[in-house]
Short mmCIF file of N, CA, C and O in Angstrom, two decimals:
data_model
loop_
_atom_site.label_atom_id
_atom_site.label_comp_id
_atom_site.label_asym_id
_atom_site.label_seq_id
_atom_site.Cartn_x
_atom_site.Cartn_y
_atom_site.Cartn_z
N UNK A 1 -2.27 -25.66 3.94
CA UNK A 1 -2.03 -25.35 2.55
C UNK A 1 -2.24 -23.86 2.27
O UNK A 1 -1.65 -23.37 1.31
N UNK A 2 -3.08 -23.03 3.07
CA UNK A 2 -3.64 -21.39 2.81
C UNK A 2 -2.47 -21.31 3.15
O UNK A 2 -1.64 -21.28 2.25
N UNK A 3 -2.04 -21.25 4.53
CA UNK A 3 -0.91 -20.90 4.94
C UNK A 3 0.60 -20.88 4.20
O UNK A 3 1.39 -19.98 4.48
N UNK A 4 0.92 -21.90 3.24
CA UNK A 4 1.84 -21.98 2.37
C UNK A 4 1.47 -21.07 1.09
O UNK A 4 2.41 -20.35 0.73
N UNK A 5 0.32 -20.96 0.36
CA UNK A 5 0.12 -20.47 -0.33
C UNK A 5 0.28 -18.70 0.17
O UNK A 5 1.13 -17.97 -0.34
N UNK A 6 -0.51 -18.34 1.02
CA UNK A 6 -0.41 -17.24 2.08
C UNK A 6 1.56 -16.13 1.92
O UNK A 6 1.91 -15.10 1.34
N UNK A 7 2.07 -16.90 2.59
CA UNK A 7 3.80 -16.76 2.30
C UNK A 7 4.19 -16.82 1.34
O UNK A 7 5.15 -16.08 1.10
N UNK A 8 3.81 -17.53 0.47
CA UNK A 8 4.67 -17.76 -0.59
C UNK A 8 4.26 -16.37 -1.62
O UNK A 8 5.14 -16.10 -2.44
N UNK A 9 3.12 -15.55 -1.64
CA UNK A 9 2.57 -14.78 -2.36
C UNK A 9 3.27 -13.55 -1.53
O UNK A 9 3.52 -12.48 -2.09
N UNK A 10 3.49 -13.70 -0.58
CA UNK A 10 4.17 -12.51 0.49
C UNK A 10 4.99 -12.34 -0.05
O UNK A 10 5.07 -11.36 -0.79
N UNK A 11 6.47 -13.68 0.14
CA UNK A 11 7.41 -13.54 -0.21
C UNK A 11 7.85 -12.69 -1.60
O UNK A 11 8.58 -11.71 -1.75
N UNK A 12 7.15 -13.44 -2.47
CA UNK A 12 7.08 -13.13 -3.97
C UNK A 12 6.73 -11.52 -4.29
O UNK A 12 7.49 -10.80 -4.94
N UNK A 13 5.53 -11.11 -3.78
CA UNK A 13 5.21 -9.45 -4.01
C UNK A 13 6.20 -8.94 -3.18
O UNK A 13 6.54 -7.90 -3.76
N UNK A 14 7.03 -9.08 -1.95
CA UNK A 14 7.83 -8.33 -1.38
C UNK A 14 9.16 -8.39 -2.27
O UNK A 14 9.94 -7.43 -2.25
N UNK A 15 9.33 -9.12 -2.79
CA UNK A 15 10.88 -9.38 -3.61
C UNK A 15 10.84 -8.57 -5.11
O UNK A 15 11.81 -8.09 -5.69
N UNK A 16 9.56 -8.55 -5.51
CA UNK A 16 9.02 -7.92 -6.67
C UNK A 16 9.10 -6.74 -6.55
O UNK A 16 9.73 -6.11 -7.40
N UNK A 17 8.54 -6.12 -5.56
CA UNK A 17 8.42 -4.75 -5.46
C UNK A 17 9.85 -4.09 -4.81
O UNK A 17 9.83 -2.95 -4.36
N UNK A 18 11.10 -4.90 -4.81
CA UNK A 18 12.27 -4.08 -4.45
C UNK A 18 12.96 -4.80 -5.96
O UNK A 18 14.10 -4.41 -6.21
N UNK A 19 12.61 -5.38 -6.52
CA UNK A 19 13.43 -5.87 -7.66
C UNK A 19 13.48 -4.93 -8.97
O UNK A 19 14.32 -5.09 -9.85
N UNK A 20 12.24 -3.69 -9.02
CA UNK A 20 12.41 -2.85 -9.89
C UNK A 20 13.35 -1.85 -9.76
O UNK A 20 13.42 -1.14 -10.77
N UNK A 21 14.24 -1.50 -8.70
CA UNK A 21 15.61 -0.89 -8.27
C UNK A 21 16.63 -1.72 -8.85
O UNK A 21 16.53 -2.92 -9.07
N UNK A 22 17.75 -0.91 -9.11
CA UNK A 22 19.00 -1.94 -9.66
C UNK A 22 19.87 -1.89 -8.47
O UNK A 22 20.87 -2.60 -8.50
N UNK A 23 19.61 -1.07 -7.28
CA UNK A 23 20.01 -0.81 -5.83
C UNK A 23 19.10 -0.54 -4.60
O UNK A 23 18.49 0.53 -4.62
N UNK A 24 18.96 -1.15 -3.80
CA UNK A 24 18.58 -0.39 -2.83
C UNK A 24 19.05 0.40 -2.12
O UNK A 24 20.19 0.45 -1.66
N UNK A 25 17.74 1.43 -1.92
CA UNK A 25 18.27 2.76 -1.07
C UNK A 25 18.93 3.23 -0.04
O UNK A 25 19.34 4.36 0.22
N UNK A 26 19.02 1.65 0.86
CA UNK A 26 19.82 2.07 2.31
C UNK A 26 21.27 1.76 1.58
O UNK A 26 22.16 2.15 2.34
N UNK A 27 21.75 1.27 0.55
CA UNK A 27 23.23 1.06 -0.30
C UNK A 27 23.93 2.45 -0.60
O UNK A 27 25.10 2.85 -0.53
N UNK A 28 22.58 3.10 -0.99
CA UNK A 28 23.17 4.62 -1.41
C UNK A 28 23.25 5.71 -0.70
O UNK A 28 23.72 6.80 -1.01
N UNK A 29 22.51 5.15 0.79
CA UNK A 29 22.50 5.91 1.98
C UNK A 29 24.15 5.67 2.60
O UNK A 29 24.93 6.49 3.06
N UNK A 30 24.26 4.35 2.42
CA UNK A 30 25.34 3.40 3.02
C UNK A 30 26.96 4.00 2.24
O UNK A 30 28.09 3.82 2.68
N UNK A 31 26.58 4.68 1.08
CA UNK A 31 27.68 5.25 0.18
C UNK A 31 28.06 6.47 0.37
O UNK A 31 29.23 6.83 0.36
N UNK A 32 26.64 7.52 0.63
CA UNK A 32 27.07 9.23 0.36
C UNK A 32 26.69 9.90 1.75
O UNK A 32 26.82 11.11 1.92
N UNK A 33 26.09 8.84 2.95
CA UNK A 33 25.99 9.50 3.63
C UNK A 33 27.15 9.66 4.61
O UNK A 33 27.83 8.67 4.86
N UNK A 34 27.44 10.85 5.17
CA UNK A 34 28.32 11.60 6.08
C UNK A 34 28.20 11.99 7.01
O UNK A 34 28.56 13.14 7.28
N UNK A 35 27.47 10.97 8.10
CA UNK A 35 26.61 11.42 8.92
C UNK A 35 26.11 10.09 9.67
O UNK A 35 26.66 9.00 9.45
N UNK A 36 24.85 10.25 10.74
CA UNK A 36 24.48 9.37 11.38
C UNK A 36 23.20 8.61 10.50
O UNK A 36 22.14 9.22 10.38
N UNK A 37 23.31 7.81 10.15
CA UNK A 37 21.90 6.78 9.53
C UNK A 37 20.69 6.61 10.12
O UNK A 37 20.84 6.22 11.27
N UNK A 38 19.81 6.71 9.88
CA UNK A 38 18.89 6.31 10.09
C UNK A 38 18.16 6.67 11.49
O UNK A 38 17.50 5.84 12.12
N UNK A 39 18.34 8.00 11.91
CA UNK A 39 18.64 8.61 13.16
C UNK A 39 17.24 8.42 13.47
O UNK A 39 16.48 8.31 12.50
N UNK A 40 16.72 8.35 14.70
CA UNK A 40 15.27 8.38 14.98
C UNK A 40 15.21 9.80 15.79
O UNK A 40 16.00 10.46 16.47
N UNK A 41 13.86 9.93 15.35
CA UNK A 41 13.63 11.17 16.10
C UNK A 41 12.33 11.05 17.46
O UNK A 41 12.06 9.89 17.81
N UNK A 42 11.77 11.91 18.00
CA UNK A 42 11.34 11.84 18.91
C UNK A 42 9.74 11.37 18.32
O UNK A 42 9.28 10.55 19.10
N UNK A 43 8.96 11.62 17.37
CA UNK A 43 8.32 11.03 16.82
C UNK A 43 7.95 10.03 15.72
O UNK A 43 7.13 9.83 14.83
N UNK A 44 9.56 9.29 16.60
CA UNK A 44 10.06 7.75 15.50
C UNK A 44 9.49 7.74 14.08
O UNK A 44 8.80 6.83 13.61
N UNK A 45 9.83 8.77 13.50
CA UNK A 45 10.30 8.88 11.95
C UNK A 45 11.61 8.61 12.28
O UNK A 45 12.09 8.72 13.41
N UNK A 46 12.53 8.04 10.61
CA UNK A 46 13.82 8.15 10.52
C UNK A 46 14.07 8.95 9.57
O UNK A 46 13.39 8.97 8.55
N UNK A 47 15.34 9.89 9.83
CA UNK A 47 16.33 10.32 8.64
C UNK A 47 17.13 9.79 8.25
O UNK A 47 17.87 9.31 9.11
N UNK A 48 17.56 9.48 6.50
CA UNK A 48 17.76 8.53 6.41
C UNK A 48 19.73 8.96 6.38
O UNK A 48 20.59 8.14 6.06
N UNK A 49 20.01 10.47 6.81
CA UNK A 49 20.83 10.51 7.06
C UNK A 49 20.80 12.10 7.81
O UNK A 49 19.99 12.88 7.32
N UNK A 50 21.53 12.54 8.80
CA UNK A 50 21.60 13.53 9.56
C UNK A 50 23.12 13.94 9.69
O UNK A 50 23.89 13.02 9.98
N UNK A 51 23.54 14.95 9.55
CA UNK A 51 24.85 15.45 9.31
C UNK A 51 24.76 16.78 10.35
O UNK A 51 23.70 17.13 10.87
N UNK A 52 25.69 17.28 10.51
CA UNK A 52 25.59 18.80 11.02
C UNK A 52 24.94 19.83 10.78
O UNK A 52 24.40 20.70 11.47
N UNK A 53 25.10 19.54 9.22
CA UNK A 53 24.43 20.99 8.59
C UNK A 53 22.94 20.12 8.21
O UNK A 53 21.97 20.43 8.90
N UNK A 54 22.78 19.24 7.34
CA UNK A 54 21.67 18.60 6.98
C UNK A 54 20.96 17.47 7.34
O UNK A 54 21.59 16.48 7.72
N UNK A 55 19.47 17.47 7.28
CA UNK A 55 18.56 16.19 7.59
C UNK A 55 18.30 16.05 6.05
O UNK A 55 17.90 16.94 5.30
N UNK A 56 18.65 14.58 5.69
CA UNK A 56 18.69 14.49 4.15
C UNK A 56 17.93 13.32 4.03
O UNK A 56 17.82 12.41 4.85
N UNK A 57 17.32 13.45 2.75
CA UNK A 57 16.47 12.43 2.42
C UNK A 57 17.10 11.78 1.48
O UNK A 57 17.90 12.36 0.74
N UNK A 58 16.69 9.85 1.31
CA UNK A 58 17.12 10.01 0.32
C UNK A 58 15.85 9.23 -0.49
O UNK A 58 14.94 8.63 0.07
N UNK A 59 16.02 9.39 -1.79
CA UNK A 59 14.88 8.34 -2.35
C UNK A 59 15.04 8.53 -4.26
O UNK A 59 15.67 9.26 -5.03
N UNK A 60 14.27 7.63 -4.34
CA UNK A 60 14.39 7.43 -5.75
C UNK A 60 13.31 8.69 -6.41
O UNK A 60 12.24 9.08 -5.93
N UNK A 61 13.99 9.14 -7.62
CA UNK A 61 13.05 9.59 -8.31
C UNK A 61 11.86 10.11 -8.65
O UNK A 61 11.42 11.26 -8.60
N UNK A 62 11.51 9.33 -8.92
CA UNK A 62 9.36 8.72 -9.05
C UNK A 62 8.99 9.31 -7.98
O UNK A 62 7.95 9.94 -8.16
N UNK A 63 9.59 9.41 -6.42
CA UNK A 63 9.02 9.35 -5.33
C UNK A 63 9.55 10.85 -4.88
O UNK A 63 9.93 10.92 -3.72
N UNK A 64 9.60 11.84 -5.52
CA UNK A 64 10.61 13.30 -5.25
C UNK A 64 9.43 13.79 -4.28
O UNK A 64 9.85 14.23 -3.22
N UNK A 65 7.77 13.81 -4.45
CA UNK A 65 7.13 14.85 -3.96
C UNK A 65 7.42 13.99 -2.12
O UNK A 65 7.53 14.75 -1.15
N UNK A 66 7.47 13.04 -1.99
CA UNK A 66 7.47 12.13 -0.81
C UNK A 66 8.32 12.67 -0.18
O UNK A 66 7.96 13.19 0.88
N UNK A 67 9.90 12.77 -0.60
CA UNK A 67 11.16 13.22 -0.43
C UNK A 67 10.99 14.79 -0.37
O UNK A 67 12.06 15.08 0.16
N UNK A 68 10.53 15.63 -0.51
CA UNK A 68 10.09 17.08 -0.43
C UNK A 68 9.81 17.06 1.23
O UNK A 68 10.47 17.65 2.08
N UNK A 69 8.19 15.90 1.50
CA UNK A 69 7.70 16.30 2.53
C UNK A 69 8.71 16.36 3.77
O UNK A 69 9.00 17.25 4.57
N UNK A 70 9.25 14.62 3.54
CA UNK A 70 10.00 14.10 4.50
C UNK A 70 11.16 14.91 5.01
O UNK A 70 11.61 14.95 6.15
N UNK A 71 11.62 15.66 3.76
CA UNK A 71 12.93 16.49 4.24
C UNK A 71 12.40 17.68 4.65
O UNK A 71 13.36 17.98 5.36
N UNK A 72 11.54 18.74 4.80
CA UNK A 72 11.51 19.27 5.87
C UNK A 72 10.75 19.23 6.96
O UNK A 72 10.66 20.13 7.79
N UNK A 73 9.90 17.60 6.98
CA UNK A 73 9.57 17.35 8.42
C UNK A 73 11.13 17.34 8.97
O UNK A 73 11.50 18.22 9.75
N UNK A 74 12.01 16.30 8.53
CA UNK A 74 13.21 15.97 9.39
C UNK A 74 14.08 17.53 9.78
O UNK A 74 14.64 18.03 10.76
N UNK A 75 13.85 17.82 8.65
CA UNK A 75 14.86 19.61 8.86
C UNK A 75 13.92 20.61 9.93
O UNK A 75 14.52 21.62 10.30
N UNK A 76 12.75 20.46 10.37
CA UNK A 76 12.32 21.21 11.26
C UNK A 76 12.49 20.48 12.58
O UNK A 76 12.62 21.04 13.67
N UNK A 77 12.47 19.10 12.33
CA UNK A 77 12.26 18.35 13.92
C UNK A 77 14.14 18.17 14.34
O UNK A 77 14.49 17.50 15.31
N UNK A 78 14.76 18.63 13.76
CA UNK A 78 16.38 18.25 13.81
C UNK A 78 16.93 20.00 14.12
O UNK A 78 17.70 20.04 15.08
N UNK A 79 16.70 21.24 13.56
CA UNK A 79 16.83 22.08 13.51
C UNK A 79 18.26 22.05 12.52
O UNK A 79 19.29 22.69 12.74
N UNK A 80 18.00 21.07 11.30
CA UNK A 80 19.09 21.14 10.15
C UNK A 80 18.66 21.63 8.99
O UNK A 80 17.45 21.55 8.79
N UNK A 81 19.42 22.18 8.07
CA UNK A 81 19.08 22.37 6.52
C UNK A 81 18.05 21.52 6.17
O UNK A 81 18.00 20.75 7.12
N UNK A 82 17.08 21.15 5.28
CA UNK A 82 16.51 20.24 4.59
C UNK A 82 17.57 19.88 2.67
O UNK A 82 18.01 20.58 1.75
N UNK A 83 17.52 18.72 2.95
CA UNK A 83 17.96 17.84 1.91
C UNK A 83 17.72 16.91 1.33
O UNK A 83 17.59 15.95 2.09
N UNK A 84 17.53 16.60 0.00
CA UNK A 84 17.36 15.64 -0.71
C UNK A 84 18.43 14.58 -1.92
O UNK A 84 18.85 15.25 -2.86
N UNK A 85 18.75 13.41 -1.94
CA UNK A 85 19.29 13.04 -2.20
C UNK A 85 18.75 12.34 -3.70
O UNK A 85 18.73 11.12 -3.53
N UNK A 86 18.44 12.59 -4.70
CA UNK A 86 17.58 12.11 -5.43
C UNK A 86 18.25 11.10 -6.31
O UNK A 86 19.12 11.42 -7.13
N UNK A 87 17.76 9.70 -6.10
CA UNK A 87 18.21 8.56 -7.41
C UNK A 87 17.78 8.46 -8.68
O UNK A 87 16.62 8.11 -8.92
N UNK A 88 18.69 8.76 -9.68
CA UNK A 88 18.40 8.73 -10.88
C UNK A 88 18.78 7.61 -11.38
O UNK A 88 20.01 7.63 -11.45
N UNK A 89 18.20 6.30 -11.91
CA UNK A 89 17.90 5.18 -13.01
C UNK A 89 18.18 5.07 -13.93
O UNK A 89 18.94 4.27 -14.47
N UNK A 90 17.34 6.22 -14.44
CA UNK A 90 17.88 6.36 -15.93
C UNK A 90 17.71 7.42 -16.56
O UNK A 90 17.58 8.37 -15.78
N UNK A 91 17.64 7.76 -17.86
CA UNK A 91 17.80 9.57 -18.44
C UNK A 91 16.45 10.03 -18.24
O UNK A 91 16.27 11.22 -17.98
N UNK A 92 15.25 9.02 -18.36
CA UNK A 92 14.15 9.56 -18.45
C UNK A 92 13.79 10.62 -16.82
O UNK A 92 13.14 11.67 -16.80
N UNK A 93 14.49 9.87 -15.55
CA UNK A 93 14.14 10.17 -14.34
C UNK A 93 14.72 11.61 -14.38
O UNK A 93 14.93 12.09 -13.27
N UNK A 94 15.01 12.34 -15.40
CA UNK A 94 15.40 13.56 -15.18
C UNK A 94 14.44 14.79 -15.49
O UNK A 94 14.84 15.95 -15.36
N UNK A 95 12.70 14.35 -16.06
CA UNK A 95 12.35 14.78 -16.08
C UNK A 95 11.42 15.23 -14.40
O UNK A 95 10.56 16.08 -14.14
N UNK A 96 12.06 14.27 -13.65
CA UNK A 96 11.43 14.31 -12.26
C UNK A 96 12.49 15.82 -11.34
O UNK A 96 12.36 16.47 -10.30
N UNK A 97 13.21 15.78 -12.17
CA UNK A 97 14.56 17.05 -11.15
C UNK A 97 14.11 18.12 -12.01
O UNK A 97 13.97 19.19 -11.41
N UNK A 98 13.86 18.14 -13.17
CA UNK A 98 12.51 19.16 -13.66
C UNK A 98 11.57 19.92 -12.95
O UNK A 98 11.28 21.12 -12.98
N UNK A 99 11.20 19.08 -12.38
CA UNK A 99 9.83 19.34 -11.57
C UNK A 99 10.14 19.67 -10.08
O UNK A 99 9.54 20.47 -9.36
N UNK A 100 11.30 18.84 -9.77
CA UNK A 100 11.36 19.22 -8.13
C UNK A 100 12.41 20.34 -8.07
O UNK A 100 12.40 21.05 -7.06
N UNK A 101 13.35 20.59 -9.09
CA UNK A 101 14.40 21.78 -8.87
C UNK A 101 13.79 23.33 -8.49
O UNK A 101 14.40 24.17 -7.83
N UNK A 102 12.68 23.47 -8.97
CA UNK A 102 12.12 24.97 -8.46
C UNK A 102 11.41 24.91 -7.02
O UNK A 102 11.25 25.88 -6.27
N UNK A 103 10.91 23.20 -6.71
CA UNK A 103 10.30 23.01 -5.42
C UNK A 103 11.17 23.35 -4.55
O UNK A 103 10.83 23.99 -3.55
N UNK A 104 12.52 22.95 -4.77
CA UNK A 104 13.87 23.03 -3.81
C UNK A 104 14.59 24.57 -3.97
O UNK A 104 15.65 24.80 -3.38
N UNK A 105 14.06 25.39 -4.63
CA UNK A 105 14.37 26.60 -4.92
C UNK A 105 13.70 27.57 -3.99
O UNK A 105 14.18 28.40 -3.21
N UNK A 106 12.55 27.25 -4.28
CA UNK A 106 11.54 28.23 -2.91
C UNK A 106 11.35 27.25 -1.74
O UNK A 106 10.41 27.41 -0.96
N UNK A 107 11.99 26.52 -1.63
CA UNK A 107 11.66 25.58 0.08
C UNK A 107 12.99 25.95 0.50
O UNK A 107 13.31 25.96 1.69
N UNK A 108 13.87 26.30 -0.53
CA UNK A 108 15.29 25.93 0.58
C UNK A 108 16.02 24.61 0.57
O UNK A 108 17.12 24.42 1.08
N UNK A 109 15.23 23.67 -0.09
CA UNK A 109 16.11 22.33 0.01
C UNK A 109 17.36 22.26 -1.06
O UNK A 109 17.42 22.61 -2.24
N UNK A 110 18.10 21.81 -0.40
CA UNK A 110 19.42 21.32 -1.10
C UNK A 110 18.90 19.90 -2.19
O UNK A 110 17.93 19.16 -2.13
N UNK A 111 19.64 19.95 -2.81
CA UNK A 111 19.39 18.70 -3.40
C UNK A 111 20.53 18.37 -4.73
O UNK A 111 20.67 18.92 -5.82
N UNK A 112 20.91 17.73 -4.37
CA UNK A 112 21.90 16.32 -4.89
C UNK A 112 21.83 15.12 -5.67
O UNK A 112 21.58 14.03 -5.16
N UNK A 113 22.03 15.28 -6.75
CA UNK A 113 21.49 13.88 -7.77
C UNK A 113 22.46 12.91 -7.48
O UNK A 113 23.56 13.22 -7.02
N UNK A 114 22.16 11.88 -7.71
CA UNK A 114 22.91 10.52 -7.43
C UNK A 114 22.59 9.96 -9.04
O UNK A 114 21.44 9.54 -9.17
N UNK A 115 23.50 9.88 -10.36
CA UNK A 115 23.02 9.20 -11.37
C UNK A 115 23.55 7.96 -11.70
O UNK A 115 24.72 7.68 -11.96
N UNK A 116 22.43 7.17 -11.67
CA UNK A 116 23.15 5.53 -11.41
C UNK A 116 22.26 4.83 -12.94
O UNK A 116 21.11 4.40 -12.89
N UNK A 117 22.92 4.84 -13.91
CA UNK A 117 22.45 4.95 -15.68
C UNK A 117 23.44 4.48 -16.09
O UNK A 117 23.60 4.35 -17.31
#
């Protein structure tokens, strides 16, 4: 009976916690990326897309400072541009490209809104 109860609370918080997206992220990887997916690197991180010129991140919003780090770990371990692909929700998530547009100004990152509102 733990055991049923156990899963069933799994199931439920795992479905919950992707149900506040109106997409998931490998969909929008699956849409704009131009490039190889999900490339592994030698210290099995993934990019969640790698192109010629760029190691691009992609991620929602809320999560920009995450998407900062990740894109130029991948852009130093790839020897590509660093990039970010940022998902926008809704109007409010624009106060998040606020905040990260000058980060991507003095880092060098590219960055690309995706507005899905």
């Amino acid at each position: 009976m733990r055991w049923g109860l156990f899963i069933f609370c799994l199931i439920f918080s795992t479905t919950a916690a992707h149900a506040k997206h109106k997409i998931f992220e490998r969909e929008y990887v699956s849409k704009y990326c131009k490039g190889a997916i999900e490339y592994v690197l030698p210290d099995r991180t993934r990019v969640d897309c790698l192109t010629n010129e760029y190691a691009i991140e992609f991620d929602f919003a809320s999560k920009w400072g995450q998407a900062i780090g990740q894109s130029l770990h991948y852009a130093h371990m790839t020897r590509r541009l660093p990039a970010i692909y940022l998902i926008l929700e809704s109007k409010k998530d624009m106060r998040f490209v606020e905040i990260l547009t000058p980060l991507c100004n003095v880092y060098g990152i590219k960055l690309f809104l995706i507005e899905n509102y």
